[in-house]
Amino acid sequence: MISSLRQPGIVITGSDAGLRKRHATLVQPQSFLPSLVGGKSQRSVISMKKPLHIACAGVGNFGSVKNFEFESEKKSFEKGDLVKCEAYEADRSEVEGAETPSEAAKKVKIGIYFATWWALNVVFNIYNKKVLNAYPYPWLTSTLSLACGSLMMLISWATRIAEAPKTDLEFWKTLFPVAVAHTIGHVAATVSMSKVAVSFTHIIKSGEPAFSVLVSRFILGETFPVPVYLSLIPIIGGCALAAVTELNFNMIGFMGAMISNLAFVFRNIFSKKGMKGKSVSGMNYYACLSILSLAILTPFAIAVEGPAMWAAGYKTALAEIGPQFLWWVAAQSIFYHLYNQVSYMSLDEISPLTFSIGNTMKRISVIVSSIIIFHTPIQPVNALGAAIAVFGTFLYSQAKQ
């Protein structure tokens, strides 16, 4: 791109890349090639037709490009003078390197978000499964997770640890469909993990990119390159292979994971749309989402399970596990909020599809850690299906670039 700086009686034309590098050192007129040519009929022109590597560009006492002033008392030559400047072409590596620090910093920031998100999610899944094994009430467990996160953020706002968001009625209307999708996805995933192994739930949930593409294509009308569609084949095939060879297959657990996939895709798409043009950051956005989801979920949790079942289950869990059970409940609730909060901070920086990719790659660490900690029996064919699904996700991420 060629950029121009025009002032009365003079035109300076040069490349963006060249003019970006500025120094205070003056360059005297005699350093330019060719030399001055006089003539009243022409305007003064300094022309650089190629991308240039310029330390500075100056005429007489004008100073550097940054400090050019074209006031009458500063002019040291006549209006008709012509000055042409040609310099060597800038090294492309220098031009590209000009934007490298900011791009690298952004990648590092997203990388830190992703690593923290994945680590917190592993801890949550471990404690969540421990709680569900001892206390098989997924609706209450889901409600407690949302209640804990909502309480944490309300305290943060009240103590000014975090700045409270400025919201209006329109914001909450936009947030409502996101909260519905989030509530469905959260409960469905918890129901799934209460019925099957954590590894199996996450193998099925690794098919989320397929849901994301299908929803974007048939509901939002977006189109994708052919390689993107082809990458869905190993994702879907790998999930299917892992499902049919699962030793502890349960239809409720399987359907819960599938429903969670679909709900979270809608949540991510609606979230990204809702966050555009809003002053609410990712952290506060998820806090508001938790509060609204808690309001939606609580009456349904009471209707499906109820206080009587919860009280009986609590006595049984406390008798079998002891006071440590309360720590498990607190830990799974806290880590659930933290990992989701970090994930929404990531969503501030990336697209919904990239978010789905990161969500899928996160499942590798969850699957491996849960198999090790819970000694989950797994067949070679089942492991092969999981590997194919993950490999398909890698192909998908490459095809999206």
Coordinates of C-alpha atoms in Angstrom, one line a residue, residues 42-399:
Q42 CA 6.5 22.6 -11.1
R43 CA 5.5 21.8 -7.5
S44 CA 7.8 20.4 -5.0
V45 CA 7.6 16.6 -4.9
I46 CA 9.3 14.0 -2.9
S47 CA 8.4 10.6 -4.4
M48 CA 9.2 7.1 -3.2
K49 CA 7.6 4.5 -5.4
K50 CA 8.7 1.3 -3.6
P51 CA 8.5 0.1 -0.1
L52 CA 11.4 1.9 1.5
H53 CA 13.6 1.5 4.5
I54 CA 14.0 5.1 5.6
A55 CA 15.5 6.3 8.8
C56 CA 14.0 9.8 8.2
A57 CA 13.0 12.1 5.4
G58 CA 13.8 15.7 5.6
V59 CA 14.5 18.8 3.5
G60 CA 16.6 21.6 4.8
N61 CA 15.5 22.3 8.4
F62 CA 12.2 20.5 8.2
G63 CA 13.4 17.7 10.5
S64 CA 12.1 14.1 10.5
V65 CA 8.9 12.9 8.8
K66 CA 7.2 12.9 12.2
N67 CA 8.0 16.6 12.8
F68 CA 7.4 18.0 9.3
E69 CA 5.9 21.5 9.5
F70 CA 5.0 23.3 6.4
E71 CA 4.7 26.8 7.8
S72 CA 5.9 29.7 5.6
E73 CA 8.8 30.6 7.9
K74 CA 10.1 27.1 7.9
K75 CA 10.5 26.7 4.1
S76 CA 14.1 26.7 3.0
F77 CA 13.4 26.3 -0.7
E78 CA 11.3 27.9 -3.4
K79 CA 7.8 26.5 -4.3
G80 CA 9.0 25.4 -7.8
D81 CA 11.8 23.2 -6.5
L82 CA 11.6 19.5 -7.3
V83 CA 13.2 16.9 -5.0
K84 CA 12.9 13.2 -5.8
C85 CA 14.1 10.5 -3.4
E86 CA 14.7 6.9 -4.1
A87 CA 16.0 4.5 -1.5
Y88 CA 16.6 0.8 -1.3
E89 CA 13.7 -1.6 -0.9
A90 CA 13.0 -2.5 2.7
D91 CA 13.6 -6.1 3.8
R92 CA 10.3 -7.9 4.0
S93 CA 11.3 -9.4 7.4
E94 CA 11.6 -5.9 8.8
V95 CA 8.2 -5.0 7.5
E96 CA 6.6 -8.2 8.9
G97 CA 8.4 -7.9 12.1
A98 CA 6.8 -4.5 12.9
E99 CA 3.6 -6.2 14.0
T100 CA 5.1 -9.3 15.4
P101 CA 5.2 -8.3 19.1
S102 CA 1.5 -7.5 19.4
E103 CA 0.5 -10.6 17.5
A104 CA 2.8 -12.7 19.7
A105 CA 1.4 -11.1 22.9
K106 CA -2.1 -11.9 21.8
K107 CA -1.3 -15.5 21.1
V108 CA 0.5 -15.9 24.5
K109 CA -2.6 -14.4 26.2
I110 CA -5.0 -16.8 24.5
G111 CA -2.6 -19.6 25.3
I112 CA -2.6 -18.8 29.0
Y113 CA -6.4 -18.6 29.0
F114 CA -6.6 -22.0 27.3
A115 CA -4.1 -23.7 29.6
T116 CA -5.8 -22.3 32.7
W117 CA -9.3 -23.2 31.3
W118 CA -8.2 -26.8 30.7
A119 CA -6.5 -27.3 34.0
L120 CA -9.5 -25.9 36.0
N121 CA -11.8 -28.1 33.9
V122 CA -9.9 -31.3 34.8
V123 CA -10.1 -30.5 38.5
F124 CA -13.9 -29.8 38.2
N125 CA -14.6 -33.0 36.4
I126 CA -12.8 -35.1 39.0
Y127 CA -14.7 -33.5 41.9
N128 CA -17.9 -33.5 40.0
K129 CA -17.7 -37.2 39.4
K130 CA -16.8 -37.9 43.0
V131 CA -19.9 -36.0 44.1
L132 CA -22.2 -37.7 41.6
N133 CA -20.9 -41.2 42.6
A134 CA -21.8 -40.5 46.2
Y135 CA -24.8 -38.3 45.6
P136 CA -26.6 -39.1 42.3
Y137 CA -28.7 -35.9 42.1
P138 CA -27.4 -34.1 39.0
W139 CA -30.2 -31.4 39.0
L140 CA -29.2 -30.2 42.5
T141 CA -25.5 -30.6 41.7
S142 CA -25.9 -28.4 38.7
T143 CA -27.9 -25.8 40.7
L144 CA -25.2 -25.7 43.4
S145 CA -22.6 -25.0 40.8
L146 CA -24.5 -22.0 39.4
A147 CA -25.4 -20.8 42.9
C148 CA -21.7 -20.8 44.0
G149 CA -20.5 -18.9 41.0
S150 CA -23.3 -16.3 41.4
L151 CA -22.5 -15.8 45.0
M152 CA -18.8 -15.4 44.3
M153 CA -19.4 -12.7 41.7
L154 CA -22.0 -10.8 43.9
I155 CA -19.4 -10.7 46.7
S156 CA -16.7 -9.5 44.3
W157 CA -19.0 -6.7 43.0
A158 CA -20.1 -5.7 46.6
T159 CA -16.4 -5.6 47.8
R160 CA -15.3 -3.9 44.6
I161 CA -12.8 -6.6 43.9
A162 CA -14.4 -6.7 40.4
E163 CA -16.2 -3.8 38.8
A164 CA -19.9 -4.4 38.6
P165 CA -21.3 -4.5 35.1
K166 CA -23.6 -1.8 33.8
T167 CA -26.6 -3.5 32.4
D168 CA -30.1 -2.6 31.2
L169 CA -33.3 -4.5 30.3
E170 CA -32.2 -5.0 26.7
F171 CA -29.0 -6.7 27.9
W172 CA -31.0 -9.2 30.0
K173 CA -33.4 -9.9 27.1
T174 CA -30.4 -10.6 24.8
L175 CA -28.9 -12.8 27.5
F176 CA -32.0 -14.9 28.1
P177 CA -31.6 -17.3 25.2
V178 CA -28.0 -17.8 26.1
A179 CA -29.0 -18.6 29.6
V180 CA -31.6 -21.1 28.5
A181 CA -29.0 -22.9 26.3
H182 CA -26.4 -22.8 29.0
T183 CA -28.8 -24.3 31.6
I184 CA -29.8 -27.1 29.3
G185 CA -26.2 -27.9 28.3
H186 CA -25.0 -27.8 31.9
V187 CA -27.8 -30.1 33.3
A188 CA -27.5 -32.5 30.3
A189 CA -23.7 -32.9 30.8
T190 CA -24.2 -33.4 34.5
V191 CA -26.9 -36.0 34.0
S192 CA -24.6 -37.8 31.5
M193 CA -21.7 -37.9 34.0
S194 CA -24.0 -39.3 36.6
K195 CA -24.8 -42.3 34.4
V196 CA -21.5 -43.1 32.6
A197 CA -17.8 -42.6 33.0
V198 CA -16.3 -39.1 32.6
S199 CA -14.2 -40.3 29.8
F200 CA -17.2 -41.6 27.8
T201 CA -19.1 -38.3 28.3
H202 CA -16.2 -36.3 27.0
I203 CA -15.5 -38.6 24.1
I204 CA -19.1 -38.0 22.9
K205 CA -18.8 -34.3 23.7
S206 CA -15.7 -34.1 21.5
G207 CA -18.1 -34.1 18.6
E208 CA -19.1 -30.6 19.4
P209 CA -17.3 -29.1 16.2
A210 CA -19.6 -31.2 14.1
F211 CA -22.7 -29.7 15.8
S212 CA -21.2 -26.3 15.5
V213 CA -20.7 -26.6 11.7
L214 CA -24.1 -28.2 11.2
V215 CA -25.9 -25.5 13.2
S216 CA -24.0 -22.8 11.5
R217 CA -24.7 -24.2 8.0
F218 CA -28.4 -25.1 8.3
I219 CA -29.7 -22.6 10.8
L220 CA -27.4 -19.6 10.4
G221 CA -26.8 -20.1 6.7
E222 CA -23.0 -20.1 6.9
T223 CA -21.0 -22.1 4.4
F224 CA -17.6 -23.7 4.9
P225 CA -14.8 -25.1 2.6
V226 CA -15.1 -28.7 1.6
P227 CA -12.1 -29.8 3.8
V228 CA -14.1 -28.6 6.9
Y229 CA -17.0 -30.9 6.0
L230 CA -14.6 -33.8 5.3
S231 CA -13.0 -33.3 8.7
L232 CA -16.3 -34.0 10.4
I233 CA -16.2 -37.7 9.1
P234 CA -13.4 -38.9 11.5
I235 CA -15.0 -36.8 14.3
I236 CA -18.4 -38.4 14.0
G237 CA -16.9 -41.8 13.1
G238 CA -14.5 -41.8 16.1
C239 CA -17.3 -40.8 18.5
A240 CA -19.6 -43.6 17.1
L241 CA -16.8 -46.2 17.4
A242 CA -16.1 -45.2 21.0
A243 CA -19.8 -45.3 21.9
V244 CA -20.5 -48.8 20.5
T245 CA -17.5 -50.3 22.3
E246 CA -18.1 -48.6 25.6
L247 CA -18.2 -51.2 28.3
N248 CA -20.6 -49.2 30.5
F249 CA -22.8 -47.8 27.8
N250 CA -26.0 -46.1 29.1
M251 CA -28.6 -44.4 26.7
I252 CA -29.4 -41.7 29.2
G253 CA -25.7 -40.9 29.6
F254 CA -25.2 -40.9 25.8
M255 CA -28.2 -38.7 25.1
G256 CA -27.3 -36.3 27.8
A257 CA -23.9 -35.7 26.2
M258 CA -25.4 -35.3 22.8
I259 CA -28.0 -32.7 24.1
S260 CA -25.2 -30.9 25.9
N261 CA -23.2 -30.6 22.6
L262 CA -26.1 -29.0 20.8
A263 CA -27.0 -26.7 23.6
F264 CA -23.5 -25.4 24.1
V265 CA -23.1 -24.7 20.4
F266 CA -26.1 -22.5 20.6
R267 CA -24.8 -20.9 23.8
N268 CA -21.5 -20.1 22.2
I269 CA -23.1 -18.6 19.1
F270 CA -25.6 -16.5 21.1
S271 CA -22.9 -15.5 23.5
K272 CA -20.6 -14.1 20.8
K273 CA -23.5 -12.2 19.3
G274 CA -24.6 -10.9 22.7
M275 CA -21.1 -9.7 23.6
K276 CA -20.7 -7.7 20.4
G277 CA -21.1 -4.0 21.1
K278 CA -21.6 -4.5 24.8
S279 CA -19.6 -3.0 27.6
V280 CA -19.9 -6.2 29.7
S281 CA -16.6 -8.1 29.6
G282 CA -16.3 -11.9 29.4
M283 CA -15.9 -12.4 33.1
N284 CA -18.9 -10.3 34.0
Y285 CA -20.9 -11.6 31.1
Y286 CA -20.6 -15.2 32.5
A287 CA -21.4 -13.9 36.0
C288 CA -24.7 -12.5 34.7
L289 CA -25.3 -15.7 32.7
S290 CA -24.8 -17.7 35.9
I291 CA -27.3 -15.6 37.8
L292 CA -29.9 -15.8 35.1
S293 CA -29.4 -19.6 34.6
L294 CA -29.7 -20.1 38.3
A295 CA -33.1 -18.4 38.3
I296 CA -34.2 -20.6 35.3
L297 CA -32.9 -23.9 36.7
T298 CA -33.9 -23.7 40.4
P299 CA -37.7 -24.3 39.9
F300 CA -37.0 -27.2 37.5
A301 CA -34.5 -28.8 39.9
I302 CA -37.1 -28.7 42.7
A303 CA -39.8 -30.2 40.5
V304 CA -37.6 -33.0 39.1
E305 CA -35.8 -34.1 42.3
G306 CA -37.1 -32.1 45.3
P307 CA -35.9 -31.4 48.9
A308 CA -37.1 -34.8 50.2
M309 CA -34.8 -36.7 47.9
W310 CA -31.9 -34.3 48.5
A311 CA -32.1 -34.7 52.3
A312 CA -32.2 -38.5 52.1
G313 CA -29.3 -38.6 49.7
Y314 CA -27.3 -36.2 51.8
K315 CA -27.6 -38.4 54.9
T316 CA -26.5 -41.4 52.9
A317 CA -23.5 -39.6 51.4
L318 CA -22.4 -38.1 54.7
A319 CA -22.6 -41.6 56.4
E320 CA -20.5 -43.2 53.6
I321 CA -18.0 -40.5 52.8
G322 CA -17.9 -38.4 56.0
P323 CA -17.4 -34.6 56.2
Q324 CA -15.1 -34.8 53.2
F325 CA -18.2 -35.0 51.0
L326 CA -18.9 -31.3 51.8
W327 CA -15.5 -30.4 50.5
W328 CA -16.1 -32.3 47.3
V329 CA -19.4 -30.4 46.8
A330 CA -17.7 -27.0 47.4
A331 CA -14.7 -27.8 45.2
Q332 CA -16.8 -28.9 42.2
S333 CA -19.0 -25.8 42.5
I334 CA -16.0 -23.4 42.8
F335 CA -14.0 -25.0 40.0
Y336 CA -17.0 -25.1 37.8
H337 CA -17.4 -21.3 38.0
L338 CA -13.7 -20.6 37.6
Y339 CA -13.2 -22.7 34.5
N340 CA -16.3 -21.3 32.8
Q341 CA -15.2 -17.8 33.8
V342 CA -11.8 -18.3 32.1
S343 CA -13.5 -19.9 29.1
Y344 CA -15.6 -16.8 28.6
M345 CA -12.6 -14.6 28.9
S346 CA -11.2 -16.7 26.0
L347 CA -14.4 -16.2 24.1
D348 CA -13.8 -12.5 24.2
E349 CA -10.7 -13.0 22.0
I350 CA -11.8 -15.8 19.6
S351 CA -14.7 -17.0 17.4
P352 CA -17.3 -19.5 18.5
L353 CA -15.8 -22.1 16.2
T354 CA -12.3 -21.6 17.6
F355 CA -13.9 -21.8 21.0
S356 CA -15.4 -25.2 20.1
I357 CA -12.0 -26.4 18.9
G358 CA -10.3 -25.4 22.2
N359 CA -13.2 -27.0 24.1
T360 CA -12.6 -30.3 22.2
M361 CA -8.8 -30.3 22.7
K362 CA -9.4 -29.7 26.4
R363 CA -11.2 -33.0 26.5
I364 CA -8.0 -34.9 25.8
S365 CA -6.6 -34.0 29.2
V366 CA -10.0 -34.7 30.9
I367 CA -10.3 -38.1 29.3
V368 CA -6.8 -39.2 30.1
S369 CA -6.9 -37.8 33.7
S370 CA -10.3 -39.4 34.5
I371 CA -9.2 -42.8 33.2
I372 CA -6.1 -42.7 35.4
I373 CA -7.8 -41.4 38.6
F374 CA -11.0 -43.5 38.4
H375 CA -9.3 -46.6 36.9
T376 CA -11.9 -46.6 34.1
P377 CA -11.8 -49.9 32.0
I378 CA -11.2 -49.1 28.4
Q379 CA -10.9 -51.4 25.4
P380 CA -8.3 -50.8 22.6
V381 CA -11.1 -50.3 20.1
N382 CA -12.7 -47.7 22.4
A383 CA -9.3 -45.9 22.7
L384 CA -9.0 -46.0 18.9
G385 CA -12.4 -44.4 18.5
A386 CA -11.4 -41.6 20.9
A387 CA -8.1 -41.1 19.0
I388 CA -9.8 -40.9 15.7
A389 CA -12.3 -38.3 17.0
V390 CA -9.5 -36.2 18.4
F391 CA -7.5 -36.5 15.1
G392 CA -10.6 -35.4 13.3
T393 CA -10.8 -32.3 15.5
F394 CA -7.1 -31.5 14.6
L395 CA -8.0 -31.8 10.9
Y396 CA -11.0 -29.6 11.4
S397 CA -8.9 -26.9 13.1
Q398 CA -6.4 -27.0 10.2
A399 CA -9.2 -26.8 7.6

